[in-house]
């Protein structure tokens, strides 16, 4: 399996707790003149991260009232539904959304937060069968845990 790629970045001081998981959404206008913006925005937009270490260093911040804290993060696994024939531990694949039926109870698993369509992922674990029936009638869907490559 691939080794975790830890990165040092900054997040709001009140949010800086080990184990916190978040989706990086990108920079905001207030960041444009900041001297540490490159350190804050060195993550991939749309990916899910987990804080693995909180460092004592803080910086003033235009976005977070209590400033920004230096943290170490790793890419966090995402739970998703994929076709059963692709659900093999340690296999690599390109994630593509299967349908857009937002009324489906499995929609959030087929379109999970933290996954960018068209990017490559590795299956870290096969968790089991789909929790609900697919509204499109797709059979043999598997619940998997994936990580970006």
Coordinates of C-alpha atoms in Angstrom, one line a residue:
X1 CA 0.0 0.0 0.0
X2 CA 1.1 3.6 -0.4
X3 CA 2.7 5.4 2.5
X4 CA 0.9 8.3 4.0
X5 CA 2.1 11.7 2.8
X6 CA 2.1 14.0 5.8
X7 CA 2.1 17.8 5.3
X8 CA 2.6 20.8 7.5
X9 CA -0.2 23.4 7.1
X10 CA -2.2 25.9 9.2
X11 CA -5.8 25.7 10.4
X12 CA -7.8 27.8 12.9
X13 CA -6.4 27.6 16.4
X14 CA -9.8 26.4 17.8
X15 CA -10.0 23.6 15.2
X16 CA -6.4 22.4 15.8
X17 CA -7.0 19.1 17.6
X18 CA -5.5 15.7 16.8
X19 CA -7.9 13.5 15.0
X20 CA -9.9 16.3 13.4
X21 CA -10.9 15.4 9.9
X22 CA -11.8 18.1 7.3
X23 CA -12.2 18.7 3.6
X24 CA -9.8 21.4 2.3
X25 CA -11.9 23.9 0.3
X26 CA -9.2 26.3 -0.9
X27 CA -8.3 29.9 -0.2
X28 CA -10.6 32.8 0.4
X29 CA -10.1 36.5 -0.7
X30 CA -8.8 37.5 2.8
X31 CA -5.8 35.2 2.3
X32 CA -4.4 37.1 -0.7
X33 CA -2.1 39.4 1.3
X34 CA -1.0 37.0 4.0
X35 CA 2.7 36.2 4.4
X36 CA 2.1 32.5 5.3
X37 CA -0.6 31.7 2.7
X38 CA 1.6 29.2 0.9
X39 CA 1.8 27.1 4.1
X40 CA -1.9 27.3 4.6
X41 CA -2.8 26.4 1.1
X42 CA -0.4 23.6 0.3
X43 CA -3.3 21.0 0.3
X44 CA -5.3 19.6 -2.6
X45 CA -8.8 21.2 -2.9
X46 CA -11.6 18.7 -2.3
X47 CA -9.5 16.1 -0.4
X48 CA -10.1 14.9 3.1
X49 CA -7.4 15.3 5.7
X50 CA -6.8 14.3 9.3
X51 CA -4.8 16.3 11.9
X52 CA -2.0 14.0 13.3
X53 CA 0.0 16.5 15.2
X54 CA -0.6 20.0 16.6
X55 CA 2.5 22.2 17.0
X56 CA 2.8 25.1 19.4
X57 CA 3.4 27.7 16.7
X58 CA 0.6 30.1 15.9
X59 CA 0.2 33.0 13.4
X60 CA -2.3 35.9 13.2
X61 CA -5.0 35.3 10.6
X62 CA -7.6 37.4 8.8
X63 CA -9.9 34.4 8.5
X64 CA -9.8 32.9 12.0
X65 CA -10.4 35.2 14.9
X66 CA -8.1 33.3 17.3
X67 CA -5.3 32.9 14.7
X68 CA -4.0 29.9 12.8
X69 CA -2.1 27.1 14.3
X70 CA 0.6 24.9 12.7
X71 CA -0.5 21.3 12.3
X72 CA 0.7 18.2 10.6
X73 CA -2.0 16.4 8.5
X74 CA -2.3 13.2 6.5
X75 CA -4.8 12.3 3.8
X76 CA -7.7 10.6 5.5
X77 CA -9.5 7.6 4.1
X78 CA -12.9 8.1 2.5
X79 CA -15.7 5.5 2.5
X80 CA -17.3 5.1 -0.9
X81 CA -19.5 2.7 -3.0
X82 CA -17.9 1.1 -6.1
X83 CA -18.7 -1.8 -8.4
X84 CA -18.0 -5.1 -6.7
X85 CA -15.6 -6.3 -9.5
X86 CA -13.3 -3.4 -8.7
X87 CA -13.3 -3.9 -4.9
X88 CA -9.9 -5.5 -4.4
X89 CA -7.7 -4.4 -1.5
X90 CA -4.6 -2.4 -2.7
X91 CA -6.0 -2.1 -6.3
X92 CA -5.8 1.3 -8.0
X93 CA -8.6 3.0 -9.9
X94 CA -9.9 6.3 -11.2
X95 CA -13.0 7.5 -9.3
X96 CA -15.9 8.3 -11.5
X97 CA -19.4 9.2 -10.3
X98 CA -22.0 6.6 -11.5
X99 CA -25.2 8.6 -11.4
X100 CA -26.7 11.9 -10.2
X101 CA -29.9 10.6 -8.4
X102 CA -29.7 12.8 -5.3
X103 CA -32.9 11.2 -3.9
X104 CA -31.1 7.8 -3.6
X105 CA -30.1 6.8 0.0
X106 CA -26.7 5.8 -1.3
X107 CA -26.0 9.1 -3.1
X108 CA -23.5 10.3 -0.4
X109 CA -21.6 7.1 -0.7
X110 CA -21.4 7.3 -4.5
X111 CA -20.5 11.0 -4.3
X112 CA -18.5 11.1 -1.0
X113 CA -17.0 14.3 0.3
X114 CA -13.2 14.2 0.0
X115 CA -13.2 12.5 -3.4
X116 CA -12.4 14.3 -6.6
X117 CA -13.9 12.8 -9.7
X118 CA -11.2 11.7 -12.2
X119 CA -8.5 11.3 -9.6
X120 CA -6.6 8.1 -8.9
X121 CA -7.3 6.2 -5.6
X122 CA -6.2 3.0 -3.9
X123 CA -8.6 0.7 -2.1
X124 CA -7.2 0.4 1.5
X125 CA -10.0 -1.9 2.7
X126 CA -13.2 -3.6 1.5
X127 CA -15.8 -3.0 4.2
X128 CA -18.7 -5.1 2.8
X129 CA -21.9 -4.8 0.7
X130 CA -23.8 -1.7 -0.1
X131 CA -26.1 -0.7 2.8
X132 CA -29.0 0.1 0.5
X133 CA -30.4 -0.9 -2.9
X134 CA -29.2 1.2 -5.9
X135 CA -32.0 3.2 -7.5
X136 CA -30.4 2.5 -10.9
X137 CA -30.6 -1.2 -10.3
X138 CA -26.8 -1.7 -10.1
X139 CA -26.0 -5.0 -8.4
X140 CA -23.0 -6.1 -6.4
X141 CA -21.9 -2.7 -5.1
X142 CA -19.2 -2.8 -2.4
X143 CA -18.5 -0.4 0.4
X144 CA -14.7 0.4 0.4
X145 CA -12.3 2.7 2.1
X146 CA -10.1 4.6 -0.4
X147 CA -7.1 6.9 -0.3
X148 CA -5.8 9.3 -3.0
X149 CA -2.6 8.4 -4.8

